[in-house]
Amino acid sequence: MLSKKKIKIMFRMASYEQGRGKKDLNTVRFYKADYVRLNILKSIVCMTIAYALVLGLVVLYNAEYIIKNAVKLPYYSIGLKVLGIYISLVVFYIIVSLAVYASRYGHARKRVQRYFKYLKYLSKYYDNDGEGYEEEERDDF
């Protein structure tokens, strides 16, 4: 027997599965620590590539000066500055990535738990042919 309540829940669940649910279900298949570590690692790799590209551009921009003063340049102090900036950027990216991806995982987990709650509700609804079940009014997934 079809009911408005059941159709409404099924529609919400289908739209969630087609939209945000794909990403959420893919996110929560990991443990939280694994998800956060993986994304921190991705952030560090991307930041390292971007830093190397920017550093290369700076060297190319100052190539004439570097070639003229190749013997006089204090390479040790330049190397320490470059390494110090890189380490500070890595630490910054780790902190920001940790906060962002932990928050994303928490929100995705809540939405997936709500999704599974509705699945359980529909399963019980089908088992009892819709007798005696009240829908919880929630519009958000």
PDB file of C-alpha atoms in Angstrom:
ATOM      1  CA  MET A   1       0.000   0.000   0.000  1.00  0.00           C
ATOM      2  CA  LEU A   2       1.376   3.397  -0.985  1.00  0.00           C
ATOM      3  CA  SER A   3       1.241   6.256   1.432  1.00  0.00           C
ATOM      4  CA  LYS A   4       2.310   9.874   1.235  1.00  0.00           C
ATOM      5  CA  LYS A   5       4.663   9.430   4.176  1.00  0.00           C
ATOM      6  CA  LYS A   6       6.492   6.524   2.602  1.00  0.00           C
ATOM      7  CA  ILE A   7       6.742   8.224  -0.782  1.00  0.00           C
ATOM      8  CA  LYS A   8       8.037  11.423   0.817  1.00  0.00           C
ATOM      9  CA  ILE A   9      10.750   9.542   2.716  1.00  0.00           C
ATOM     10  CA  MET A  10      11.712   7.527  -0.342  1.00  0.00           C
ATOM     11  CA  PHE A  11      11.941  10.694  -2.433  1.00  0.00           C
ATOM     12  CA  ARG A  12      14.190  12.377   0.155  1.00  0.00           C
ATOM     13  CA  MET A  13      16.402   9.328   0.347  1.00  0.00           C
ATOM     14  CA  ALA A  14      16.684   9.017  -3.442  1.00  0.00           C
ATOM     15  CA  SER A  15      17.561  12.695  -3.843  1.00  0.00           C
ATOM     16  CA  TYR A  16      20.139  12.386  -1.060  1.00  0.00           C
ATOM     17  CA  GLU A  17      21.664   9.292  -2.711  1.00  0.00           C
ATOM     18  CA  GLN A  18      21.921  11.082  -6.054  1.00  0.00           C
ATOM     19  CA  GLY A  19      23.366  14.291  -4.642  1.00  0.00           C
ATOM     20  CA  ARG A  20      25.349  14.708  -1.474  1.00  0.00           C
ATOM     21  CA  GLY A  21      24.910  11.065  -0.446  1.00  0.00           C
ATOM     22  CA  LYS A  22      27.440   9.749  -2.973  1.00  0.00           C
ATOM     23  CA  LYS A  23      30.176  11.834  -1.439  1.00  0.00           C
ATOM     24  CA  ASP A  24      29.032  11.199   2.137  1.00  0.00           C
ATOM     25  CA  LEU A  25      28.873   7.427   1.708  1.00  0.00           C
ATOM     26  CA  ASN A  26      32.331   7.478   0.124  1.00  0.00           C
ATOM     27  CA  THR A  27      33.645   9.564   3.039  1.00  0.00           C
ATOM     28  CA  VAL A  28      32.300   7.448   5.892  1.00  0.00           C
ATOM     29  CA  ARG A  29      33.588   4.182   4.469  1.00  0.00           C
ATOM     30  CA  PHE A  30      36.900   5.160   6.125  1.00  0.00           C
ATOM     31  CA  TYR A  31      37.603   5.498   9.805  1.00  0.00           C
ATOM     32  CA  LYS A  32      37.775   9.147  10.799  1.00  0.00           C
ATOM     33  CA  ALA A  33      41.511   9.040  11.529  1.00  0.00           C
ATOM     34  CA  ASP A  34      42.257   7.368   8.192  1.00  0.00           C
ATOM     35  CA  TYR A  35      40.116   9.847   6.262  1.00  0.00           C
ATOM     36  CA  VAL A  36      41.769  12.821   7.939  1.00  0.00           C
ATOM     37  CA  ARG A  37      45.302  11.440   7.497  1.00  0.00           C
ATOM     38  CA  LEU A  38      44.717  10.650   3.825  1.00  0.00           C
ATOM     39  CA  ASN A  39      43.456  14.145   3.120  1.00  0.00           C
ATOM     40  CA  ILE A  40      46.259  15.751   5.134  1.00  0.00           C
ATOM     41  CA  LEU A  41      48.722  13.782   3.032  1.00  0.00           C
ATOM     42  CA  LYS A  42      46.996  14.957  -0.158  1.00  0.00           C
ATOM     43  CA  SER A  43      47.143  18.552   1.072  1.00  0.00           C
ATOM     44  CA  ILE A  44      50.852  18.298   1.881  1.00  0.00           C
ATOM     45  CA  VAL A  45      51.656  16.807  -1.525  1.00  0.00           C
ATOM     46  CA  CYS A  46      49.685  19.516  -3.348  1.00  0.00           C
ATOM     47  CA  MET A  47      51.221  22.252  -1.204  1.00  0.00           C
ATOM     48  CA  THR A  48      54.724  20.880  -1.854  1.00  0.00           C
ATOM     49  CA  ILE A  49      54.159  20.882  -5.605  1.00  0.00           C
ATOM     50  CA  ALA A  50      52.754  24.427  -5.477  1.00  0.00           C
ATOM     51  CA  TYR A  51      55.662  25.601  -3.299  1.00  0.00           C
ATOM     52  CA  ALA A  52      58.204  24.087  -5.700  1.00  0.00           C
ATOM     53  CA  LEU A  53      56.501  25.780  -8.658  1.00  0.00           C
ATOM     54  CA  VAL A  54      56.431  29.172  -6.933  1.00  0.00           C
ATOM     55  CA  LEU A  55      60.049  28.754  -5.847  1.00  0.00           C
ATOM     56  CA  GLY A  56      60.983  27.903  -9.440  1.00  0.00           C
ATOM     57  CA  LEU A  57      59.194  31.018 -10.669  1.00  0.00           C
ATOM     58  CA  VAL A  58      61.039  33.167  -8.144  1.00  0.00           C
ATOM     59  CA  VAL A  59      64.367  31.698  -9.260  1.00  0.00           C
ATOM     60  CA  LEU A  60      63.512  32.269 -12.923  1.00  0.00           C
ATOM     61  CA  TYR A  61      62.405  35.835 -12.197  1.00  0.00           C
ATOM     62  CA  ASN A  62      65.701  36.566 -10.433  1.00  0.00           C
ATOM     63  CA  ALA A  63      67.838  34.453 -12.788  1.00  0.00           C
ATOM     64  CA  GLU A  64      69.890  37.395 -14.046  1.00  0.00           C
ATOM     65  CA  TYR A  65      70.755  38.523 -10.506  1.00  0.00           C
ATOM     66  CA  ILE A  66      71.553  34.948  -9.451  1.00  0.00           C
ATOM     67  CA  ILE A  67      73.871  34.426 -12.422  1.00  0.00           C
ATOM     68  CA  LYS A  68      75.694  37.760 -11.883  1.00  0.00           C
ATOM     69  CA  ASN A  69      76.204  37.144  -8.162  1.00  0.00           C
ATOM     70  CA  ALA A  70      76.577  33.350  -8.174  1.00  0.00           C
ATOM     71  CA  VAL A  71      79.808  33.443  -6.189  1.00  0.00           C
ATOM     72  CA  LYS A  72      78.770  36.100  -3.662  1.00  0.00           C
ATOM     73  CA  LEU A  73      75.317  34.743  -2.708  1.00  0.00           C
ATOM     74  CA  PRO A  74      74.893  33.335   0.810  1.00  0.00           C
ATOM     75  CA  TYR A  75      73.422  29.986  -0.259  1.00  0.00           C
ATOM     76  CA  TYR A  76      73.300  28.591   3.265  1.00  0.00           C
ATOM     77  CA  SER A  77      71.120  31.399   4.626  1.00  0.00           C
ATOM     78  CA  ILE A  78      68.905  31.349   1.515  1.00  0.00           C
ATOM     79  CA  GLY A  79      68.462  27.595   1.934  1.00  0.00           C
ATOM     80  CA  LEU A  80      67.558  28.001   5.599  1.00  0.00           C
ATOM     81  CA  LYS A  81      64.957  30.668   4.753  1.00  0.00           C
ATOM     82  CA  VAL A  82      63.440  28.516   2.004  1.00  0.00           C
ATOM     83  CA  LEU A  83      63.358  25.478   4.311  1.00  0.00           C
ATOM     84  CA  GLY A  84      61.906  27.517   7.188  1.00  0.00           C
ATOM     85  CA  ILE A  85      59.128  28.891   5.007  1.00  0.00           C
ATOM     86  CA  TYR A  86      58.397  25.384   3.691  1.00  0.00           C
ATOM     87  CA  ILE A  87      58.208  23.865   7.187  1.00  0.00           C
ATOM     88  CA  SER A  88      55.958  26.642   8.460  1.00  0.00           C
ATOM     89  CA  LEU A  89      53.651  26.182   5.455  1.00  0.00           C
ATOM     90  CA  VAL A  90      53.521  22.418   6.048  1.00  0.00           C
ATOM     91  CA  VAL A  91      52.581  22.930   9.700  1.00  0.00           C
ATOM     92  CA  PHE A  92      49.933  25.497   8.726  1.00  0.00           C
ATOM     93  CA  TYR A  93      48.453  23.184   6.088  1.00  0.00           C
ATOM     94  CA  ILE A  94      48.392  20.264   8.518  1.00  0.00           C
ATOM     95  CA  ILE A  95      46.482  22.289  11.111  1.00  0.00           C
ATOM     96  CA  VAL A  96      43.998  23.697   8.601  1.00  0.00           C
ATOM     97  CA  SER A  97      43.508  20.332   6.872  1.00  0.00           C
ATOM     98  CA  LEU A  98      42.996  18.594  10.203  1.00  0.00           C
ATOM     99  CA  ALA A  99      40.253  21.018  11.182  1.00  0.00           C
ATOM    100  CA  VAL A 100      38.542  21.058   7.788  1.00  0.00           C
ATOM    101  CA  TYR A 101      38.531  17.317   7.124  1.00  0.00           C
ATOM    102  CA  ALA A 102      37.567  16.352  10.672  1.00  0.00           C
ATOM    103  CA  SER A 103      34.609  18.715  10.404  1.00  0.00           C
ATOM    104  CA  ARG A 104      33.624  17.368   6.983  1.00  0.00           C
ATOM    105  CA  TYR A 105      33.774  13.802   8.255  1.00  0.00           C
ATOM    106  CA  GLY A 106      31.636  14.633  11.279  1.00  0.00           C
ATOM    107  CA  HIS A 107      28.951  16.311   9.179  1.00  0.00           C
ATOM    108  CA  ALA A 108      28.957  13.497   6.621  1.00  0.00           C
ATOM    109  CA  ARG A 109      28.669  10.895   9.347  1.00  0.00           C
ATOM    110  CA  LYS A 110      25.633  12.628  10.857  1.00  0.00           C
ATOM    111  CA  ARG A 111      23.909  12.773   7.470  1.00  0.00           C
ATOM    112  CA  VAL A 112      24.666   9.104   6.759  1.00  0.00           C
ATOM    113  CA  GLN A 113      23.389   8.076  10.197  1.00  0.00           C
ATOM    114  CA  ARG A 114      20.145   9.911   9.472  1.00  0.00           C
ATOM    115  CA  TYR A 115      19.984   8.201   6.071  1.00  0.00           C
ATOM    116  CA  PHE A 116      20.391   4.757   7.661  1.00  0.00           C
ATOM    117  CA  LYS A 117      17.788   5.662  10.250  1.00  0.00           C
ATOM    118  CA  TYR A 118      15.309   6.330   7.448  1.00  0.00           C
ATOM    119  CA  LEU A 119      16.333   3.069   5.767  1.00  0.00           C
ATOM    120  CA  LYS A 120      15.621   1.208   8.977  1.00  0.00           C
ATOM    121  CA  TYR A 121      12.298   2.995   9.307  1.00  0.00           C
ATOM    122  CA  LEU A 122      11.308   1.997   5.758  1.00  0.00           C
ATOM    123  CA  SER A 123      12.411  -1.571   6.359  1.00  0.00           C
ATOM    124  CA  LYS A 124      10.186  -1.809   9.427  1.00  0.00           C
ATOM    125  CA  TYR A 125       7.419  -0.081   7.517  1.00  0.00           C
ATOM    126  CA  TYR A 126       7.603  -2.700   4.747  1.00  0.00           C
ATOM    127  CA  ASP A 127       7.795  -5.557   7.243  1.00  0.00           C
ATOM    128  CA  ASN A 128       4.586  -4.416   8.962  1.00  0.00           C
ATOM    129  CA  ASP A 129       2.874  -3.098   5.819  1.00  0.00           C
ATOM    130  CA  GLY A 130       2.824   0.418   7.247  1.00  0.00           C
ATOM    131  CA  GLU A 131       0.759  -0.312  10.308  1.00  0.00           C
ATOM    132  CA  GLY A 132       1.496   1.734  13.409  1.00  0.00           C
ATOM    133  CA  TYR A 133       4.506   3.704  12.214  1.00  0.00           C
ATOM    134  CA  GLU A 134       4.670   7.457  12.521  1.00  0.00           C
ATOM    135  CA  GLU A 135       7.040   9.485  10.370  1.00  0.00           C
ATOM    136  CA  GLU A 136       9.532  11.745  12.057  1.00  0.00           C
ATOM    137  CA  GLU A 137       9.191  15.143  10.476  1.00  0.00           C
ATOM    138  CA  ARG A 138      12.685  16.167   9.353  1.00  0.00           C
ATOM    139  CA  ASP A 139      13.364  17.969   6.153  1.00  0.00           C
ATOM    140  CA  ASP A 140      17.126  17.924   6.281  1.00  0.00           C
ATOM    141  CA  PHE A 141      19.442  15.106   5.334  1.00  0.00           C
TER     142      PHE A 141
END
